[in-house]
GROMACS .gro file of N, CA, C and O in nm:
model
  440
    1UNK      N    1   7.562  12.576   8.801
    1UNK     CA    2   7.506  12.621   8.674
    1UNK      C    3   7.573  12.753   8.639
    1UNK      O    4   7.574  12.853   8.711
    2UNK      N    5   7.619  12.742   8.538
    2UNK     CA    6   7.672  12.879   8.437
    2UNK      C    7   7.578  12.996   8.409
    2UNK      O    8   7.489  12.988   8.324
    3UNK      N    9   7.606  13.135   8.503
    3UNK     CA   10   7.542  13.237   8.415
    3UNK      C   11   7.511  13.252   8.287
    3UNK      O   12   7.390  13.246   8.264
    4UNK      N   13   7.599  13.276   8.170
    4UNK     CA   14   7.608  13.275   8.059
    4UNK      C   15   7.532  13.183   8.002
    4UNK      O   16   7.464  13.214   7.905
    5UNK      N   17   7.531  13.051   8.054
    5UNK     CA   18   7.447  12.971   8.014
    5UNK      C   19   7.265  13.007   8.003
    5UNK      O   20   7.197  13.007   7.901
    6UNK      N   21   7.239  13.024   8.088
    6UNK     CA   22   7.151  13.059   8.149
    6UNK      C   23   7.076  13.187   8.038
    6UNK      O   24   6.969  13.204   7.978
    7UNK      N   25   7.207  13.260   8.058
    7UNK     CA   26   7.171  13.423   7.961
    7UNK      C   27   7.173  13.380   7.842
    7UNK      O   28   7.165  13.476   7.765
    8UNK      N   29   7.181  13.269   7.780
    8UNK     CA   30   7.167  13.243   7.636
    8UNK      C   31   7.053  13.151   7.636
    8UNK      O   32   6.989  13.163   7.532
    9UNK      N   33   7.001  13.058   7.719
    9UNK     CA   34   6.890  13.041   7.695
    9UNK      C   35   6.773  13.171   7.700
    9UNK      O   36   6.680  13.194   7.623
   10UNK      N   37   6.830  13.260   7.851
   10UNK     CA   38   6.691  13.384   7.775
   10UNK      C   39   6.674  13.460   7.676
   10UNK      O   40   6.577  13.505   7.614
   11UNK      N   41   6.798  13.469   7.670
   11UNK     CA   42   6.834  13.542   7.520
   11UNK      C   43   6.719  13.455   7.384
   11UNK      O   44   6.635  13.499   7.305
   12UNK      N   45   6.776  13.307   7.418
   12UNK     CA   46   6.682  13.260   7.247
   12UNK      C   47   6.537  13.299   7.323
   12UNK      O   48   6.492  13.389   7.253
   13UNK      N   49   6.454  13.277   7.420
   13UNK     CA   50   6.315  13.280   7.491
   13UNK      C   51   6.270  13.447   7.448
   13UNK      O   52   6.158  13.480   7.409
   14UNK      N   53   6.410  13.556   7.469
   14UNK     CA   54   6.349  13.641   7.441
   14UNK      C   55   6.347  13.699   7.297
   14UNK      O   56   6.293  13.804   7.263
   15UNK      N   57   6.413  13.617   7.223
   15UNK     CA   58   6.387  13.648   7.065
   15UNK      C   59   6.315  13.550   6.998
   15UNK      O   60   6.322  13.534   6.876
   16UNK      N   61   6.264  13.500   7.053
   16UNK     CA   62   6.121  13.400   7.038
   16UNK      C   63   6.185  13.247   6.972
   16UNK      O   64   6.111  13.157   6.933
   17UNK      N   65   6.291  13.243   6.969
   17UNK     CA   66   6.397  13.113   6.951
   17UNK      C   67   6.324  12.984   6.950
   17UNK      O   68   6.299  12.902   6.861
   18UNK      N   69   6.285  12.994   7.126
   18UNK     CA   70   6.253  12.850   7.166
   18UNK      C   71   6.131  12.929   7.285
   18UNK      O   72   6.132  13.041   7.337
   19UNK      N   73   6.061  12.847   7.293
   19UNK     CA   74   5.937  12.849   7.371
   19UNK      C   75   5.956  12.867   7.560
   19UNK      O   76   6.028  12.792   7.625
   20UNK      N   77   5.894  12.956   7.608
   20UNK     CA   78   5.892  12.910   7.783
   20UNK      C   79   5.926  12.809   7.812
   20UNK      O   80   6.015  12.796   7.896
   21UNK      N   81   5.857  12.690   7.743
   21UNK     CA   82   5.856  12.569   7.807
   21UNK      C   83   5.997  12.493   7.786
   21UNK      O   84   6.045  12.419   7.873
   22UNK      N   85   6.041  12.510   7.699
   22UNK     CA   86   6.179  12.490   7.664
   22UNK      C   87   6.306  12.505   7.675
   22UNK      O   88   6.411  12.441   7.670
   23UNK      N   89   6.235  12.678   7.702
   23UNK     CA   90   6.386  12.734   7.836
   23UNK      C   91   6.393  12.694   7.966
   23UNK      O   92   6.499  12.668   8.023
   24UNK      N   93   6.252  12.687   8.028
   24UNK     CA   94   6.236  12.615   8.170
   24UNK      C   95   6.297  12.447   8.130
   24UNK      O   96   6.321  12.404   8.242
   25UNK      N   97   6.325  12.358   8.053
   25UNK     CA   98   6.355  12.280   8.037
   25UNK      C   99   6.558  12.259   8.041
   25UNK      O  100   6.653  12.201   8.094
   26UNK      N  101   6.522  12.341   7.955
   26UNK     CA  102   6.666  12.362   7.923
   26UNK      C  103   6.723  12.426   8.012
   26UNK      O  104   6.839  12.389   8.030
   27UNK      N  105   6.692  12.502   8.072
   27UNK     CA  106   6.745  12.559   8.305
   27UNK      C  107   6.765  12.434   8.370
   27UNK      O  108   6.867  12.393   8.425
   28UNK      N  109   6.626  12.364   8.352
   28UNK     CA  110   6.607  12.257   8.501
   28UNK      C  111   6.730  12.141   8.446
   28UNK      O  112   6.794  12.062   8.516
   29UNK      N  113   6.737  12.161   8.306
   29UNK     CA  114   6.887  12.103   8.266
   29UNK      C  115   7.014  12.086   8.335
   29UNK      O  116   7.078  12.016   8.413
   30UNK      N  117   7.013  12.199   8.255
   30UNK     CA  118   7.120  12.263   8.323
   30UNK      C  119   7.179  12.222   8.515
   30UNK      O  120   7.278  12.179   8.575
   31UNK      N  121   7.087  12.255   8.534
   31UNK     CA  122   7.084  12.214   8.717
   31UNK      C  123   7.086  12.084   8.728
   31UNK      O  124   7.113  12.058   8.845
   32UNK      N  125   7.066  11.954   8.643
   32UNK     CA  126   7.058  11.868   8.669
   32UNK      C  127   7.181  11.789   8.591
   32UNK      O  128   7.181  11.666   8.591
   33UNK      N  129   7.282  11.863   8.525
   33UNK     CA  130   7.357  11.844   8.431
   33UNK      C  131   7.482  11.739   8.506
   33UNK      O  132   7.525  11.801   8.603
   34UNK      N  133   7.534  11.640   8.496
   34UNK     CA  134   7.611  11.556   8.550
   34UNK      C  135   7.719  11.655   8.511
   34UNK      O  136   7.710  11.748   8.430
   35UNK      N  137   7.870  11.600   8.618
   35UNK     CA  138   7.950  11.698   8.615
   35UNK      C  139   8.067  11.643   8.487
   35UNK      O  140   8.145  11.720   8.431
   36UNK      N  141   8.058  11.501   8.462
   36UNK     CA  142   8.086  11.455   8.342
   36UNK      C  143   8.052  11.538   8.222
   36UNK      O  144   7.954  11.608   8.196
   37UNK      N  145   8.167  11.508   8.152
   37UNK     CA  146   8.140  11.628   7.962
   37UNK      C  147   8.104  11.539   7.911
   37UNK      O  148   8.183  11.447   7.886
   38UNK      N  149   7.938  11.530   7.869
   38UNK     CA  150   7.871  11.433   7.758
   38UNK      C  151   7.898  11.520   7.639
   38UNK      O  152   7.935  11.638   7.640
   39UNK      N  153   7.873  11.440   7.533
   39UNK     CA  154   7.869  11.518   7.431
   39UNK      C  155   7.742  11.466   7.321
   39UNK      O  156   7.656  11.382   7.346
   40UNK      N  157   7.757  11.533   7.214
   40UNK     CA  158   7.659  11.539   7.155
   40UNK      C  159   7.719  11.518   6.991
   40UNK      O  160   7.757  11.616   6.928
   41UNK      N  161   7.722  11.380   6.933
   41UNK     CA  162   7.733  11.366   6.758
   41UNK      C  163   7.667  11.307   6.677
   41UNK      O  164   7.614  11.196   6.679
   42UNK      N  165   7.674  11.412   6.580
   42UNK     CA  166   7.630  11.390   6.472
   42UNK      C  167   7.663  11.421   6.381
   42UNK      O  168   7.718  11.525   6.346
   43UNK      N  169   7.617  11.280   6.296
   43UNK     CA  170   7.608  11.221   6.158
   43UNK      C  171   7.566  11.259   6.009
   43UNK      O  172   7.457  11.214   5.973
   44UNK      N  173   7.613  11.307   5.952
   44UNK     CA  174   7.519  11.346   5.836
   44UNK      C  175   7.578  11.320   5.701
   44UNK      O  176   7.680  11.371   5.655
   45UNK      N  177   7.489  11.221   5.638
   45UNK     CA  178   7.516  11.175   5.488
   45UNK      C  179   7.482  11.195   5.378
   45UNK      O  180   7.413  11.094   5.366
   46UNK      N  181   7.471  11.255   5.264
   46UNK     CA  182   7.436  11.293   5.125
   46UNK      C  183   7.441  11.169   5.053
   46UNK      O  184   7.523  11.085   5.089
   47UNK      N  185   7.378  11.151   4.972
   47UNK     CA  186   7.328  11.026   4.894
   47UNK      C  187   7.518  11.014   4.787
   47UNK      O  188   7.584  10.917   4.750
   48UNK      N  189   7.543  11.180   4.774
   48UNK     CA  190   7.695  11.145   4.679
   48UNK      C  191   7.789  11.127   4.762
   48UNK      O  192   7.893  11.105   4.699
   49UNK      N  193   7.809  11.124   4.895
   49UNK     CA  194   7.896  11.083   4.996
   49UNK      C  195   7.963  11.170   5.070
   49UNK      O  196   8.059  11.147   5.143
   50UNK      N  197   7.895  11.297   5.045
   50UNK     CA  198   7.968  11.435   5.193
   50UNK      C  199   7.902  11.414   5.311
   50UNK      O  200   7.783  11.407   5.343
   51UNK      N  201   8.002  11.404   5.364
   51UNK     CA  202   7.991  11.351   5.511
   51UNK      C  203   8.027  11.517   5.608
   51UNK      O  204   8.113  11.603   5.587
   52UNK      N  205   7.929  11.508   5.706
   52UNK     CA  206   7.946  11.576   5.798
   52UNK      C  207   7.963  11.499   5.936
   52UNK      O  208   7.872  11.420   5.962
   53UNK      N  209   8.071  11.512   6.033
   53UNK     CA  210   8.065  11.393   6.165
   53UNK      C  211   8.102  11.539   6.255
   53UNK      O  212   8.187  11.604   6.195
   54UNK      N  213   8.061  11.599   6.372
   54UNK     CA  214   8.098  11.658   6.436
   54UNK      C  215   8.062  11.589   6.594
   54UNK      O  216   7.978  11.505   6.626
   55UNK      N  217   8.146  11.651   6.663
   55UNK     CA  218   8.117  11.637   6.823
   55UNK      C  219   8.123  11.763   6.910
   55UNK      O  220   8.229  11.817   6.941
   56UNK      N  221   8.008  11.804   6.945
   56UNK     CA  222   8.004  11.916   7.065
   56UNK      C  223   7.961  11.858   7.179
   56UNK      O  224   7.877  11.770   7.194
   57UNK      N  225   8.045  11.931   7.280
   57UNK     CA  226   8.015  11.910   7.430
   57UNK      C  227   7.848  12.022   7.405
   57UNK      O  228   7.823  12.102   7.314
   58UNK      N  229   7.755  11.979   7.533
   58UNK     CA  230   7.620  12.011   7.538
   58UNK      C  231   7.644  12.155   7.577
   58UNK      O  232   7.555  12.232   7.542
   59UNK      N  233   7.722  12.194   7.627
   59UNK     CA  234   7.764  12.332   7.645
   59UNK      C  235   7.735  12.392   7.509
   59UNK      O  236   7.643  12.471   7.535
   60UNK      N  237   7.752  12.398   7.419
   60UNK     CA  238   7.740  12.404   7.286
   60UNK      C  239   7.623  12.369   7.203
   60UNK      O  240   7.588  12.429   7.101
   61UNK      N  241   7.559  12.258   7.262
   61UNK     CA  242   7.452  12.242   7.141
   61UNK      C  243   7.376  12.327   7.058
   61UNK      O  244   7.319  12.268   6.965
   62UNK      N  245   7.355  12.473   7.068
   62UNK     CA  246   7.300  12.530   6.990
   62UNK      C  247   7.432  12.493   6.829
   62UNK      O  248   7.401  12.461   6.714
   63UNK      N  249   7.525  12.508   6.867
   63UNK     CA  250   7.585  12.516   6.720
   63UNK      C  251   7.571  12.413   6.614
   63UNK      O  252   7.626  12.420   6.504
   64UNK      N  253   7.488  12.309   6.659
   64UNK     CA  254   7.498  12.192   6.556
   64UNK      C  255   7.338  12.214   6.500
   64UNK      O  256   7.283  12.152   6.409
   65UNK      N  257   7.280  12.323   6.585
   65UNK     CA  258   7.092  12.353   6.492
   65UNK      C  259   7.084  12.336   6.362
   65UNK      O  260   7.001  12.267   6.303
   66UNK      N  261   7.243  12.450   6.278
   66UNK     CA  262   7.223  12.443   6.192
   66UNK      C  263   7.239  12.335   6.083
   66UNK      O  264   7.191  12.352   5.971
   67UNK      N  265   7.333  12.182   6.128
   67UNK     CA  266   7.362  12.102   6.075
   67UNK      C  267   7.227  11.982   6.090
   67UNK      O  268   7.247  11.865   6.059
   68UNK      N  269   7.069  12.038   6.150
   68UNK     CA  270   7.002  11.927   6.176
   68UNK      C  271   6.877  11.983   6.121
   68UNK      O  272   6.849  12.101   6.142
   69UNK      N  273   6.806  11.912   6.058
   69UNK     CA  274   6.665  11.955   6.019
   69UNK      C  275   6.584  11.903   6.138
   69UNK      O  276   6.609  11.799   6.198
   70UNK      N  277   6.485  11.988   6.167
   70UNK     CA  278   6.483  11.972   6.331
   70UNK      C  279   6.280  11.890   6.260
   70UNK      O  280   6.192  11.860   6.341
   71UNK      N  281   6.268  11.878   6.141
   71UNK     CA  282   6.115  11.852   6.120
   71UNK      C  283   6.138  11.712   6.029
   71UNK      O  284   6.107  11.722   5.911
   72UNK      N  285   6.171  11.632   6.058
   72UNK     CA  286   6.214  11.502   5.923
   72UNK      C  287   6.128  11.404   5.987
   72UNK      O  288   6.112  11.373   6.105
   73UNK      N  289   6.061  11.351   5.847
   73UNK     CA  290   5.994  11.226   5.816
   73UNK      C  291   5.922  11.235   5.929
   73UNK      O  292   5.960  11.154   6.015
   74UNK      N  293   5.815  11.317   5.965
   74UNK     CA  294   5.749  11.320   6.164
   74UNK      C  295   5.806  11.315   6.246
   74UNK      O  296   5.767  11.255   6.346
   75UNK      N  297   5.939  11.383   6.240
   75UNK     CA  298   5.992  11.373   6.386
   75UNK      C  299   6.101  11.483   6.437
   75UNK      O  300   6.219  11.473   6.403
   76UNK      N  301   6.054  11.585   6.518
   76UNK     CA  302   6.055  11.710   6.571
   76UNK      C  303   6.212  11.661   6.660
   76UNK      O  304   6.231  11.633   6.778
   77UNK      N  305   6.286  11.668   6.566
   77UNK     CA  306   6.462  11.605   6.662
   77UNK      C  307   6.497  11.741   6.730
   77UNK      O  308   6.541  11.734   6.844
   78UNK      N  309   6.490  11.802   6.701
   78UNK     CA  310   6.523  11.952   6.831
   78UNK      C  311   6.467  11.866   6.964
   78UNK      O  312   6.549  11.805   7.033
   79UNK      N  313   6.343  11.865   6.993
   79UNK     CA  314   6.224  11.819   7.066
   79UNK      C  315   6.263  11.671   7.156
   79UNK      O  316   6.267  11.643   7.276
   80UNK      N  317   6.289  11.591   7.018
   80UNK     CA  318   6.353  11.449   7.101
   80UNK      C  319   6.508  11.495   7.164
   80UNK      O  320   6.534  11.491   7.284
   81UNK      N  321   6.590  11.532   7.073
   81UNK     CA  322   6.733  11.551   7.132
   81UNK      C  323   6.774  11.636   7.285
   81UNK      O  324   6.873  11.605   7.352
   82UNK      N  325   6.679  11.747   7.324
   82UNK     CA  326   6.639  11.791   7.400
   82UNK      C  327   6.595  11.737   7.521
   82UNK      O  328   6.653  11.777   7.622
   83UNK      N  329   6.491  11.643   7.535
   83UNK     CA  330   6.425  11.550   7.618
   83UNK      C  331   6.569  11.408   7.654
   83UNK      O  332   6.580  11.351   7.762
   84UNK      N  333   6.655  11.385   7.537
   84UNK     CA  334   6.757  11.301   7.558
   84UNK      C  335   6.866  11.358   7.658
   84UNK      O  336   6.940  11.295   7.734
   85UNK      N  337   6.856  11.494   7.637
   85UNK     CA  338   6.961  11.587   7.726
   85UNK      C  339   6.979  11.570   7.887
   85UNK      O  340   7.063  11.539   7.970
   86UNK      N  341   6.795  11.625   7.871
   86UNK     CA  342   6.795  11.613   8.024
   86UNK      C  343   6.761  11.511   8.082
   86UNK      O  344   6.695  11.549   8.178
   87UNK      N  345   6.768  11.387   8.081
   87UNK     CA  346   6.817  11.255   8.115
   87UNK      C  347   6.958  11.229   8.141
   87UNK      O  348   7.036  11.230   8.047
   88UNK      N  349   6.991  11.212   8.238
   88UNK     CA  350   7.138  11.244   8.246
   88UNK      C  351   7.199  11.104   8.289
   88UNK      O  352   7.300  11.104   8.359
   89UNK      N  353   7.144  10.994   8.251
   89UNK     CA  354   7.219  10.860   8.225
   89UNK      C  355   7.171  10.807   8.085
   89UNK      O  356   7.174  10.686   8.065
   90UNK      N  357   7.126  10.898   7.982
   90UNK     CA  358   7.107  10.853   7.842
   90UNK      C  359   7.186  10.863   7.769
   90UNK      O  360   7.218  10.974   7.725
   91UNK      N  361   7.243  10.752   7.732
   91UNK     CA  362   7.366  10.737   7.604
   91UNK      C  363   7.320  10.696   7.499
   91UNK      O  364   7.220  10.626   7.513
   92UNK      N  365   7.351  10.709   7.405
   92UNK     CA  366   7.305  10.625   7.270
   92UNK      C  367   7.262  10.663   7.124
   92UNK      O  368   7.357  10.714   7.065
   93UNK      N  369   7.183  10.658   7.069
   93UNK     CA  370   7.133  10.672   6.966
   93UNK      C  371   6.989  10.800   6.987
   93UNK      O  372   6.901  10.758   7.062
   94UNK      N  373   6.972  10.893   6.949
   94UNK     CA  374   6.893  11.029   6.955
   94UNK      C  375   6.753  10.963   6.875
   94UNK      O  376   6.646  10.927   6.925
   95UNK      N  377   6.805  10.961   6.717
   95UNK     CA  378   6.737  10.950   6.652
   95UNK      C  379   6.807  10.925   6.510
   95UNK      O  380   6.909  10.988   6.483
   96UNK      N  381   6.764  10.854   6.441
   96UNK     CA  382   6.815  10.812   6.334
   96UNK      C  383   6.728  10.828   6.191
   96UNK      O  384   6.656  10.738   6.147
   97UNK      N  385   6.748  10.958   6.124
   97UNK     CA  386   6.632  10.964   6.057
   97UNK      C  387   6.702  10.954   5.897
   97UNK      O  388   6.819  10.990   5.888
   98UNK      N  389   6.615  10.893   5.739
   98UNK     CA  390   6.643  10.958   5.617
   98UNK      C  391   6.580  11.066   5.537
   98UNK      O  392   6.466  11.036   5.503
   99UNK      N  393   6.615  11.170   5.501
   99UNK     CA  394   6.538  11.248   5.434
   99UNK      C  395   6.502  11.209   5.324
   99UNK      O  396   6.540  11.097   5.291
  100UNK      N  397   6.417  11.287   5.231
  100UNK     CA  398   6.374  11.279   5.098
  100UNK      C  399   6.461  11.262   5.028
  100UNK      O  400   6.413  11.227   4.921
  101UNK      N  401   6.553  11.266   5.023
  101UNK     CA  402   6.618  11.287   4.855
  101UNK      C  403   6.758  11.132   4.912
  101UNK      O  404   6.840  11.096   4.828
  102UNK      N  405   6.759  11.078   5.032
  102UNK     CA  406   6.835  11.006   5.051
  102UNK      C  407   6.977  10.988   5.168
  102UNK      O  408   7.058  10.900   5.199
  103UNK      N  409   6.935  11.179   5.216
  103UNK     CA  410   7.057  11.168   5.360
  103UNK      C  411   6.999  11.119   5.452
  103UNK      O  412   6.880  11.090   5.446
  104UNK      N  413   7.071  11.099   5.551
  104UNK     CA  414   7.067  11.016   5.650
  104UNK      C  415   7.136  11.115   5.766
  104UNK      O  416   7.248  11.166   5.763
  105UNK      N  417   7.006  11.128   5.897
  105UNK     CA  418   7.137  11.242   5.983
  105UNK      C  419   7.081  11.139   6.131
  105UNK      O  420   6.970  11.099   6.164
  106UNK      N  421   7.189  11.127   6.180
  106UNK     CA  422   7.203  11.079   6.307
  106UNK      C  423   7.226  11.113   6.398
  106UNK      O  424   7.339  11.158   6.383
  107UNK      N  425   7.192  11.131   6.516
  107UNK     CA  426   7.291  11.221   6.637
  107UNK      C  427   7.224  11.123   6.736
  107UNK      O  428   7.119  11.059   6.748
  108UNK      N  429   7.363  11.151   6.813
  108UNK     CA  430   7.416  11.055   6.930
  108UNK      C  431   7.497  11.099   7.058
  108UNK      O  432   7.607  11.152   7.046
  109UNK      N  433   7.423  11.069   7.210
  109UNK     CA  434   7.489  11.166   7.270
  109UNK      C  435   7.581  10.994   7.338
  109UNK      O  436   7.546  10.876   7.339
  110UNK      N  437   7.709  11.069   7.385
  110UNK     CA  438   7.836  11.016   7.416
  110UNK      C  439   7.894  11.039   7.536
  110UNK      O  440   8.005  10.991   7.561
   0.00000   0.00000   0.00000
């Protein structure tokens, strides 16, 4: 497990980011992290056709927060995508949600 890693989860815990329970999650992660580079993509569609497709290694996942509405149609995807993480033979489909007005955001770990 990566220092730095580590120091950026306390870092968000200590600027009230993400919850105790979440950093203890996101540690016991970490420690349990296959030595394989999964990654993490996602999808995102506008009803007029701008497309966003990115891929981050999980090393990274904070940077795609801002490309995900983490509260859509009942479903807390920070929360699920998170729980998909630390499963470390889960491939597939995260969550597949549409918003109000007609996007569509997907993420998928790989």
């Amino acid at each position: 497990m990566a220092n730095s890693e580590v120091e950026k989860i306390l870092f968000e815990l200590s600027q009230g980011t993400i919850t105790r329970e979440q950093a203890k999650r996101a540690i016991l992660g970490l420690e349990k992290c296959p030595k394989r580079n999964r990654m993490i993509h996602v999808i995102i569609r506008d009803r007029n056709g701008k497309n966003v497709n990115i891929k981050v290694p999980f090393s990274m996942v904070e940077t795609i927060y801002p490309w995900v509405k983490f509260e859509t149609s009942g479903v807390n995807v920070r929360e699920v995508l998170e729980e998909a993480i630390l499963d470390e033979n889960f491939v597939g489909e995260v969550v597949n949600v549409e918003g109000d007005f007609g996007e569509t955001c997907t993420v998928r770990i790989i």
